[in-house]
PDB file of C-alpha atoms in Angstrom:
ATOM      1  CA  MET C   1     -39.215 -34.174  26.967  1.00 55.00           C
ATOM      2  CA  SER C   2     -38.908 -30.387  27.234  1.00 84.00           C
ATOM      3  CA  ALA C   3     -37.945 -28.210  24.305  1.00 96.00           C
ATOM      4  CA  HIS C   4     -34.302 -27.236  23.913  1.00 98.00           C
ATOM      5  CA  VAL C   5     -33.560 -23.650  22.852  1.00 98.00           C
ATOM      6  CA  LEU C   6     -30.283 -22.146  21.672  1.00 98.00           C
ATOM      7  CA  MET C   7     -29.359 -18.597  22.716  1.00 98.00           C
ATOM      8  CA  PRO C   8     -26.071 -17.480  21.131  1.00 98.00           C
ATOM      9  CA  LEU C   9     -24.334 -14.483  22.714  1.00 98.00           C
ATOM     10  CA  PRO C  10     -21.296 -12.301  22.055  1.00 98.00           C
ATOM     11  CA  SER C  11     -18.357 -12.553  24.448  1.00 98.00           C
ATOM     12  CA  THR C  12     -19.273  -9.163  25.905  1.00 98.00           C
ATOM     13  CA  ASP C  13     -21.935  -6.446  25.789  1.00 98.00           C
ATOM     14  CA  PHE C  14     -25.173  -8.422  25.455  1.00 98.00           C
ATOM     15  CA  ASP C  15     -28.274  -6.716  26.807  1.00 98.00           C
ATOM     16  CA  PRO C  16     -28.979  -8.171  30.268  1.00 98.00           C
ATOM     17  CA  THR C  17     -32.741  -7.621  30.132  1.00 98.00           C
ATOM     18  CA  GLU C  18     -33.346  -9.266  26.771  1.00 98.00           C
ATOM     19  CA  VAL C  19     -31.201 -12.278  27.626  1.00 98.00           C
ATOM     20  CA  ALA C  20     -31.882 -12.834  31.316  1.00 98.00           C
ATOM     21  CA  ILE C  21     -35.642 -12.230  31.431  1.00 98.00           C
ATOM     22  CA  THR C  22     -36.115 -14.469  28.395  1.00 98.00           C
ATOM     23  CA  HIS C  23     -33.937 -17.127  30.015  1.00 98.00           C
ATOM     24  CA  GLN C  24     -35.865 -16.807  33.281  1.00 98.00           C
ATOM     25  CA  ILE C  25     -39.297 -17.167  31.708  1.00 98.00           C
ATOM     26  CA  LEU C  26     -38.289 -20.124  29.544  1.00 98.00           C
ATOM     27  CA  THR C  27     -36.549 -22.019  32.334  1.00 97.00           C
ATOM     28  CA  GLU C  28     -39.437 -21.358  34.725  1.00 96.00           C
ATOM     29  CA  ASN C  29     -41.565 -23.172  32.157  1.00 96.00           C
ATOM     30  CA  ARG C  30     -39.165 -26.115  31.967  1.00 96.00           C
ATOM     31  CA  ILE C  31     -37.598 -25.125  28.668  1.00 97.00           C
ATOM     32  CA  GLN C  32     -33.936 -26.068  28.407  1.00 97.00           C
ATOM     33  CA  VAL C  33     -31.823 -23.085  27.332  1.00 98.00           C
ATOM     34  CA  SER C  34     -28.253 -23.530  26.096  1.00 98.00           C
ATOM     35  CA  PHE C  35     -25.808 -20.754  25.308  1.00 98.00           C
ATOM     36  CA  ALA C  36     -23.049 -20.282  22.753  1.00 98.00           C
ATOM     37  CA  THR C  37     -20.244 -17.732  22.512  1.00 98.00           C
ATOM     38  CA  PRO C  38     -17.480 -17.126  19.962  1.00 98.00           C
ATOM     39  CA  ASP C  39     -14.822 -18.929  22.053  1.00 97.00           C
ATOM     40  CA  GLY C  40     -16.873 -21.145  24.349  1.00 97.00           C
ATOM     41  CA  LYS C  41     -16.197 -18.967  27.401  1.00 98.00           C
ATOM     42  CA  PRO C  42     -19.006 -17.441  29.499  1.00 98.00           C
ATOM     43  CA  ALA C  43     -20.367 -14.175  28.153  1.00 98.00           C
ATOM     44  CA  LYS C  44     -20.540 -10.885  30.031  1.00 98.00           C
ATOM     45  CA  ALA C  45     -23.420  -8.432  29.899  1.00 98.00           C
ATOM     46  CA  ASP C  46     -22.972  -4.796  28.918  1.00 98.00           C
ATOM     47  CA  PRO C  47     -21.818  -3.231  32.226  1.00 96.00           C
ATOM     48  CA  ARG C  48     -23.525   0.065  31.433  1.00 96.00           C
ATOM     49  CA  MET C  49     -26.876  -1.665  31.099  1.00 97.00           C
ATOM     50  CA  LEU C  50     -26.268  -3.884  34.134  1.00 95.00           C
ATOM     51  CA  TYR C  51     -24.873  -1.281  36.544  1.00 94.00           C
ATOM     52  CA  GLY C  52     -25.637   2.091  34.950  1.00 93.00           C
ATOM     53  CA  THR C  53     -21.919   2.865  34.570  1.00 89.00           C
ATOM     54  CA  GLY C  54     -21.358   6.133  32.733  1.00 88.00           C
ATOM     55  CA  LEU C  55     -25.018   6.827  31.964  1.00 89.00           C
ATOM     56  CA  GLY C  56     -25.036   9.976  34.083  1.00 84.00           C
ATOM     57  CA  LEU C  57     -28.364  11.663  34.773  1.00 84.00           C
ATOM     58  CA  PHE C  58     -30.193   9.172  32.538  1.00 87.00           C
ATOM     59  CA  ARG C  59     -29.023   6.131  34.497  1.00 89.00           C
ATOM     60  CA  LYS C  60     -32.445   5.166  35.856  1.00 87.00           C
ATOM     61  CA  ILE C  61     -34.107   5.535  32.459  1.00 89.00           C
ATOM     62  CA  LEU C  62     -31.522   3.724  30.336  1.00 93.00           C
ATOM     63  CA  MET C  63     -30.047   0.929  32.470  1.00 94.00           C
ATOM     64  CA  ALA C  64     -31.671  -2.441  33.095  1.00 96.00           C
ATOM     65  CA  ARG C  65     -34.538  -2.535  35.563  1.00 94.00           C
ATOM     66  CA  LYS C  66     -34.102  -4.189  38.978  1.00 95.00           C
ATOM     67  CA  ASP C  67     -35.885  -7.405  37.945  1.00 96.00           C
ATOM     68  CA  ALA C  68     -33.582  -7.776  34.937  1.00 97.00           C
ATOM     69  CA  VAL C  69     -30.419  -7.113  36.971  1.00 97.00           C
ATOM     70  CA  GLU C  70     -31.464  -9.764  39.486  1.00 97.00           C
ATOM     71  CA  ALA C  71     -32.337 -12.213  36.702  1.00 98.00           C
ATOM     72  CA  CYS C  72     -28.981 -11.631  35.009  1.00 98.00           C
ATOM     73  CA  LEU C  73     -26.916 -12.139  38.168  1.00 97.00           C
ATOM     74  CA  SER C  74     -28.893 -15.325  38.842  1.00 98.00           C
ATOM     75  CA  MET C  75     -28.381 -16.513  35.249  1.00 98.00           C
ATOM     76  CA  TYR C  76     -24.612 -16.116  35.675  1.00 98.00           C
ATOM     77  CA  ASN C  77     -24.748 -19.039  38.144  1.00 97.00           C
ATOM     78  CA  HIS C  78     -26.598 -21.448  35.846  1.00 97.00           C
ATOM     79  CA  GLU C  79     -24.463 -24.327  34.643  1.00 97.00           C
ATOM     80  CA  SER C  80     -25.644 -23.850  31.069  1.00 97.00           C
ATOM     81  CA  PHE C  81     -24.536 -20.218  31.129  1.00 98.00           C
ATOM     82  CA  LYS C  82     -21.163 -21.093  32.633  1.00 98.00           C
ATOM     83  CA  ASN C  83     -20.568 -23.761  29.977  1.00 98.00           C
ATOM     84  CA  PRO C  84     -21.485 -22.338  26.553  1.00 98.00           C
ATOM     85  CA  LYS C  85     -20.517 -23.990  23.276  1.00 98.00           C
ATOM     86  CA  PRO C  86     -18.244 -22.202  20.822  1.00 98.00           C
ATOM     87  CA  TYR C  87     -20.038 -21.031  17.703  1.00 98.00           C
ATOM     88  CA  ASN C  88     -18.108 -23.430  15.462  1.00 97.00           C
ATOM     89  CA  GLN C  89     -19.488 -26.479  17.304  1.00 97.00           C
ATOM     90  CA  LEU C  90     -23.156 -25.582  16.874  1.00 98.00           C
ATOM     91  CA  LEU C  91     -25.600 -27.786  14.977  1.00 97.00           C
ATOM     92  CA  SER C  92     -29.121 -26.476  14.428  1.00 97.00           C
ATOM     93  CA  SER C  93     -30.404 -30.069  14.540  1.00 97.00           C
ATOM     94  CA  ASP C  94     -29.534 -30.228  18.262  1.00 97.00           C
ATOM     95  CA  TYR C  95     -32.139 -27.587  19.141  1.00 98.00           C
ATOM     96  CA  ASP C  96     -35.876 -27.004  18.877  1.00 98.00           C
ATOM     97  CA  GLY C  97     -35.707 -23.213  18.723  1.00 98.00           C
ATOM     98  CA  LEU C  98     -33.485 -20.154  18.528  1.00 98.00           C
ATOM     99  CA  ILE C  99     -33.414 -16.860  20.437  1.00 98.00           C
ATOM    100  CA  LEU C 100     -31.538 -13.875  18.970  1.00 98.00           C
ATOM    101  CA  ALA C 101     -31.234 -11.301  21.735  1.00 98.00           C
ATOM    102  CA  GLY C 102     -29.768  -7.846  21.386  1.00 98.00           C
ATOM    103  CA  GLY C 103     -27.389  -5.274  22.783  1.00 98.00           C
ATOM    104  CA  HIS C 104     -25.836  -2.229  21.157  1.00 97.00           C
ATOM    105  CA  ALA C 105     -22.308  -1.742  22.562  1.00 97.00           C
ATOM    106  CA  PRO C 106     -19.211  -2.523  20.401  1.00 97.00           C
ATOM    107  CA  GLY C 107     -18.771  -6.086  21.714  1.00 98.00           C
ATOM    108  CA  MET C 108     -21.993  -7.067  19.911  1.00 98.00           C
ATOM    109  CA  LYS C 109     -20.391  -6.871  16.471  1.00 98.00           C
ATOM    110  CA  VAL C 110     -18.709 -10.290  16.616  1.00 98.00           C
ATOM    111  CA  TYR C 111     -22.181 -11.785  17.182  1.00 98.00           C
ATOM    112  CA  LEU C 112     -24.053  -9.646  14.656  1.00 98.00           C
ATOM    113  CA  GLU C 113     -21.451 -10.314  11.956  1.00 98.00           C
ATOM    114  CA  SER C 114     -20.893 -14.049  12.558  1.00 98.00           C
ATOM    115  CA  ASN C 115     -21.215 -16.079   9.349  1.00 98.00           C
ATOM    116  CA  VAL C 116     -21.653 -19.179  11.507  1.00 98.00           C
ATOM    117  CA  LEU C 117     -24.684 -17.695  13.252  1.00 98.00           C
ATOM    118  CA  HIS C 118     -26.111 -16.476   9.940  1.00 98.00           C
ATOM    119  CA  LYS C 119     -25.909 -20.029   8.580  1.00 98.00           C
ATOM    120  CA  ILE C 120     -27.438 -21.531  11.737  1.00 98.00           C
ATOM    121  CA  THR C 121     -30.255 -18.970  11.699  1.00 98.00           C
ATOM    122  CA  ALA C 122     -31.060 -19.759   8.071  1.00 98.00           C
ATOM    123  CA  GLU C 123     -31.280 -23.459   8.987  1.00 98.00           C
ATOM    124  CA  PHE C 124     -33.762 -22.739  11.782  1.00 98.00           C
ATOM    125  CA  PHE C 125     -35.975 -20.787   9.378  1.00 98.00           C
ATOM    126  CA  ALA C 126     -35.693 -23.485   6.707  1.00 98.00           C
ATOM    127  CA  SER C 127     -36.760 -26.103   9.274  1.00 97.00           C
ATOM    128  CA  ASN C 128     -39.694 -23.924  10.406  1.00 97.00           C
ATOM    129  CA  LYS C 129     -38.473 -24.027  14.002  1.00 98.00           C
ATOM    130  CA  PRO C 130     -39.448 -21.166  16.362  1.00 98.00           C
ATOM    131  CA  VAL C 131     -37.123 -18.175  16.068  1.00 98.00           C
ATOM    132  CA  GLY C 132     -37.304 -15.114  18.309  1.00 98.00           C
ATOM    133  CA  ALA C 133     -35.387 -11.892  17.648  1.00 98.00           C
ATOM    134  CA  ILE C 134     -35.464  -8.751  19.771  1.00 98.00           C
ATOM    135  CA  CYS C 135     -33.830  -5.359  19.268  1.00 98.00           C
ATOM    136  CA  HIS C 136     -30.409  -5.759  17.558  1.00 98.00           C
ATOM    137  CA  GLY C 137     -30.949  -9.525  17.384  1.00 98.00           C
ATOM    138  CA  THR C 138     -33.102  -8.880  14.319  1.00 98.00           C
ATOM    139  CA  ILE C 139     -29.921  -7.821  12.479  1.00 98.00           C
ATOM    140  CA  VAL C 140     -28.663 -11.412  12.722  1.00 98.00           C
ATOM    141  CA  ALA C 141     -31.877 -12.610  11.103  1.00 98.00           C
ATOM    142  CA  ALA C 142     -31.798  -9.880   8.449  1.00 98.00           C
ATOM    143  CA  ARG C 143     -28.236 -10.869   7.483  1.00 98.00           C
ATOM    144  CA  SER C 144     -29.012 -14.590   7.325  1.00 98.00           C
ATOM    145  CA  LYS C 145     -29.583 -15.736   3.754  1.00 98.00           C
ATOM    146  CA  ARG C 146     -31.833 -18.357   2.199  1.00 97.00           C
ATOM    147  CA  SER C 147     -30.580 -20.589  -0.605  1.00 96.00           C
ATOM    148  CA  ASP C 148     -31.856 -18.015  -3.136  1.00 97.00           C
ATOM    149  CA  GLY C 149     -29.682 -15.295  -1.583  1.00 97.00           C
ATOM    150  CA  LYS C 150     -32.542 -13.373   0.003  1.00 98.00           C
ATOM    151  CA  SER C 151     -32.780 -12.709   3.720  1.00 98.00           C
ATOM    152  CA  VAL C 152     -34.683 -15.240   5.804  1.00 98.00           C
ATOM    153  CA  LEU C 153     -36.911 -12.304   6.758  1.00 98.00           C
ATOM    154  CA  TYR C 154     -37.937 -11.759   3.130  1.00 98.00           C
ATOM    155  CA  GLY C 155     -41.689 -12.407   3.085  1.00 98.00           C
ATOM    156  CA  TYR C 156     -42.040 -12.086   6.853  1.00 98.00           C
ATOM    157  CA  ARG C 157     -43.405  -9.204   8.882  1.00 98.00           C
ATOM    158  CA  THR C 158     -41.114  -7.988  11.635  1.00 98.00           C
ATOM    159  CA  THR C 159     -40.324  -5.224  14.054  1.00 98.00           C
ATOM    160  CA  CYS C 160     -36.997  -4.276  15.662  1.00 98.00           C
ATOM    161  CA  LEU C 161     -35.393  -1.395  17.538  1.00 98.00           C
ATOM    162  CA  LEU C 162     -37.102   1.664  16.092  1.00 98.00           C
ATOM    163  CA  GLU C 163     -35.022   4.406  14.527  1.00 98.00           C
ATOM    164  CA  LYS C 164     -36.700   6.905  16.852  1.00 97.00           C
ATOM    165  CA  GLN C 165     -35.594   4.891  19.879  1.00 96.00           C
ATOM    166  CA  GLU C 166     -32.034   4.415  18.648  1.00 97.00           C
ATOM    167  CA  MET C 167     -31.549   8.082  17.809  1.00 97.00           C
ATOM    168  CA  ALA C 168     -33.166   9.288  21.036  1.00 95.00           C
ATOM    169  CA  ALA C 169     -30.750   7.248  23.183  1.00 95.00           C
ATOM    170  CA  PHE C 170     -27.832   8.354  21.020  1.00 96.00           C
ATOM    171  CA  ASN C 171     -28.736  12.048  21.229  1.00 95.00           C
ATOM    172  CA  LEU C 172     -29.190  11.872  25.006  1.00 93.00           C
ATOM    173  CA  THR C 173     -25.679  10.494  25.579  1.00 94.00           C
ATOM    174  CA  ARG C 174     -23.482  11.323  22.581  1.00 94.00           C
ATOM    175  CA  LEU C 175     -21.683  14.232  24.286  1.00 94.00           C
ATOM    176  CA  TRP C 176     -19.892  11.831  26.646  1.00 94.00           C
ATOM    177  CA  LEU C 177     -20.542   8.340  25.219  1.00 95.00           C
ATOM    178  CA  GLY C 178     -20.054   9.098  21.520  1.00 96.00           C
ATOM    179  CA  ASN C 179     -21.437   6.312  19.313  1.00 96.00           C
ATOM    180  CA  TYR C 180     -22.137   3.934  22.193  1.00 97.00           C
ATOM    181  CA  TYR C 181     -25.804   3.703  21.143  1.00 97.00           C
ATOM    182  CA  ARG C 182     -24.993   3.572  17.412  1.00 97.00           C
ATOM    183  CA  THR C 183     -23.588   0.108  16.781  1.00 97.00           C
ATOM    184  CA  TYR C 184     -23.357   1.023  13.101  1.00 98.00           C
ATOM    185  CA  PRO C 185     -23.207   4.836  12.781  1.00 96.00           C
ATOM    186  CA  ASP C 186     -23.927   4.730   9.031  1.00 97.00           C
ATOM    187  CA  ILE C 187     -27.269   2.927   9.302  1.00 98.00           C
ATOM    188  CA  THR C 188     -29.958   2.393  11.922  1.00 98.00           C
ATOM    189  CA  VAL C 189     -31.218  -1.038  12.899  1.00 98.00           C
ATOM    190  CA  GLN C 190     -34.643  -0.240  11.468  1.00 98.00           C
ATOM    191  CA  LYS C 191     -33.246   0.765   8.074  1.00 98.00           C
ATOM    192  CA  GLU C 192     -31.074  -2.336   7.749  1.00 98.00           C
ATOM    193  CA  VAL C 193     -33.857  -4.701   8.767  1.00 98.00           C
ATOM    194  CA  THR C 194     -36.428  -2.995   6.514  1.00 98.00           C
ATOM    195  CA  ALA C 195     -34.065  -3.285   3.538  1.00 98.00           C
ATOM    196  CA  ALA C 196     -34.076  -7.081   3.971  1.00 98.00           C
ATOM    197  CA  LEU C 197     -37.872  -7.372   3.699  1.00 98.00           C
ATOM    198  CA  SER C 198     -39.944  -8.009   0.585  1.00 98.00           C
ATOM    199  CA  LYS C 199     -41.681  -4.648   1.022  1.00 98.00           C
ATOM    200  CA  PRO C 200     -41.415  -1.715   3.467  1.00 97.00           C
ATOM    201  CA  ASP C 201     -44.959  -2.315   4.720  1.00 98.00           C
ATOM    202  CA  ASP C 202     -43.746  -5.587   6.257  1.00 98.00           C
ATOM    203  CA  PHE C 203     -41.985  -3.539   8.917  1.00 98.00           C
ATOM    204  CA  ILE C 204     -44.368  -2.942  11.824  1.00 98.00           C
ATOM    205  CA  THR C 205     -43.572  -0.214  14.347  1.00 97.00           C
ATOM    206  CA  GLY C 206     -46.250  -1.126  16.873  1.00 96.00           C
ATOM    207  CA  PRO C 207     -47.715   1.409  19.317  1.00 93.00           C
ATOM    208  CA  LEU C 208     -45.542   4.399  20.127  1.00 86.00           C
ATOM    209  CA  PRO C 209     -43.158   3.268  22.887  1.00 86.00           C
ATOM    210  CA  GLY C 210     -42.486   5.486  25.873  1.00 82.00           C
ATOM    211  CA  ILE C 211     -39.995   4.948  28.671  1.00 84.00           C
ATOM    212  CA  LYS C 212     -42.207   2.509  30.607  1.00 90.00           C
ATOM    213  CA  ARG C 213     -41.352  -1.172  30.291  1.00 95.00           C
ATOM    214  CA  ASP C 214     -43.690  -4.125  30.294  1.00 94.00           C
ATOM    215  CA  SER C 215     -43.973  -6.759  33.006  1.00 93.00           C
ATOM    216  CA  LYS C 216     -45.945  -9.934  33.678  1.00 91.00           C
ATOM    217  CA  GLU C 217     -48.554  -7.754  35.374  1.00 93.00           C
ATOM    218  CA  ASN C 218     -48.624  -5.082  32.666  1.00 93.00           C
ATOM    219  CA  LEU C 219     -48.125  -6.669  29.267  1.00 94.00           C
ATOM    220  CA  LYS C 220     -50.074  -3.917  27.494  1.00 93.00           C
ATOM    221  CA  VAL C 221     -47.099  -1.563  27.781  1.00 93.00           C
ATOM    222  CA  GLY C 222     -44.970  -3.796  25.560  1.00 96.00           C
ATOM    223  CA  PHE C 223     -45.279  -5.107  22.013  1.00 97.00           C
ATOM    224  CA  SER C 224     -44.220  -8.152  20.027  1.00 98.00           C
ATOM    225  CA  LEU C 225     -45.120  -9.400  16.577  1.00 98.00           C
ATOM    226  CA  THR C 226     -45.628 -13.027  15.580  1.00 98.00           C
ATOM    227  CA  ASP C 227     -45.563 -14.192  11.963  1.00 98.00           C
ATOM    228  CA  ARG C 228     -45.749 -17.985  11.605  1.00 97.00           C
ATOM    229  CA  ASN C 229     -42.648 -19.461  13.328  1.00 98.00           C
ATOM    230  CA  TYR C 230     -41.054 -16.052  13.970  1.00 98.00           C
ATOM    231  CA  ILE C 231     -41.557 -13.518  16.762  1.00 98.00           C
ATOM    232  CA  SER C 232     -39.861 -10.139  17.022  1.00 98.00           C
ATOM    233  CA  ALA C 233     -39.787  -7.230  19.463  1.00 98.00           C
ATOM    234  CA  ARG C 234     -38.228  -3.786  19.658  1.00 98.00           C
ATOM    235  CA  TRP C 235     -36.357  -3.171  22.906  1.00 98.00           C
ATOM    236  CA  PRO C 236     -35.966  -4.352  26.517  1.00 97.00           C
ATOM    237  CA  GLY C 237     -39.312  -2.740  27.336  1.00 97.00           C
ATOM    238  CA  ASP C 238     -41.020  -5.449  25.249  1.00 98.00           C
ATOM    239  CA  VAL C 239     -39.218  -8.420  26.792  1.00 98.00           C
ATOM    240  CA  TYR C 240     -42.117  -9.968  28.710  1.00 98.00           C
ATOM    241  CA  ASN C 241     -44.374  -9.830  25.650  1.00 98.00           C
ATOM    242  CA  PHE C 242     -41.534 -11.284  23.610  1.00 98.00           C
ATOM    243  CA  SER C 243     -40.618 -14.077  26.019  1.00 98.00           C
ATOM    244  CA  LEU C 244     -44.182 -15.202  26.673  1.00 98.00           C
ATOM    245  CA  GLY C 245     -44.965 -15.015  22.957  1.00 98.00           C
ATOM    246  CA  TYR C 246     -41.967 -17.164  22.164  1.00 98.00           C
ATOM    247  CA  LEU C 247     -43.031 -19.668  24.809  1.00 97.00           C
ATOM    248  CA  LYS C 248     -46.380 -19.982  23.025  1.00 97.00           C
ATOM    249  CA  LEU C 249     -44.597 -20.729  19.746  1.00 96.00           C
ATOM    250  CA  LEU C 250     -42.660 -23.520  21.421  1.00 95.00           C
ATOM    251  CA  GLN C 251     -45.791 -24.983  22.980  1.00 91.00           C
ATOM    252  CA  GLN C 252     -47.808 -25.054  19.746  1.00 86.00           C
TER     253      GLN C 252
END
């Protein structure tokens, strides 16, 4: 029997690369992937990332790459994607693993702030099941609490969207997109995630990322970090490292 992985999403604004490439790699390897949304209706990707809408001169740099766009449009036709469960019907015991993907636009907040998902995430960690978090998805993990009140990431090493990356995208586009790249203008993803760890040194930045993204043929460009049952990555440019690393966790 193949493993069964849960991938919760917001109703809108998920990152198409982080969700669709991960879904593609897992399903190609006969892993069953099920989705969940706040209301049980199919989710929609961030249109700026999917189509480059409003990104101006930086469209080619910032939007999803062609392979991710194609994977996302294909994923839209999968029965599992078209029939997600509502958050309030989820049971962690129904799944063998959890994927927490990212996205930065305003529609992500209902996902990042869901008490139901925080509880489910804590149960996956407590059961030592494989958990993968990439980019803003690490915020869900950071906000999920153990029975002692500490984050499930306390005692783990992790990475996430780097402050340098977040601020660079924000500064490139803020004149016409405002806080589009700052999901929470008062704190960066890196600062929030680091505050949940047992010590600052448990945050790992990895090699300095550029604008090139990894692929199956060029994994060295990307970065992911595995600590026991948990794997994390920084941005869509790490998604092949992340997805293949998560697959290894499932297969162990």
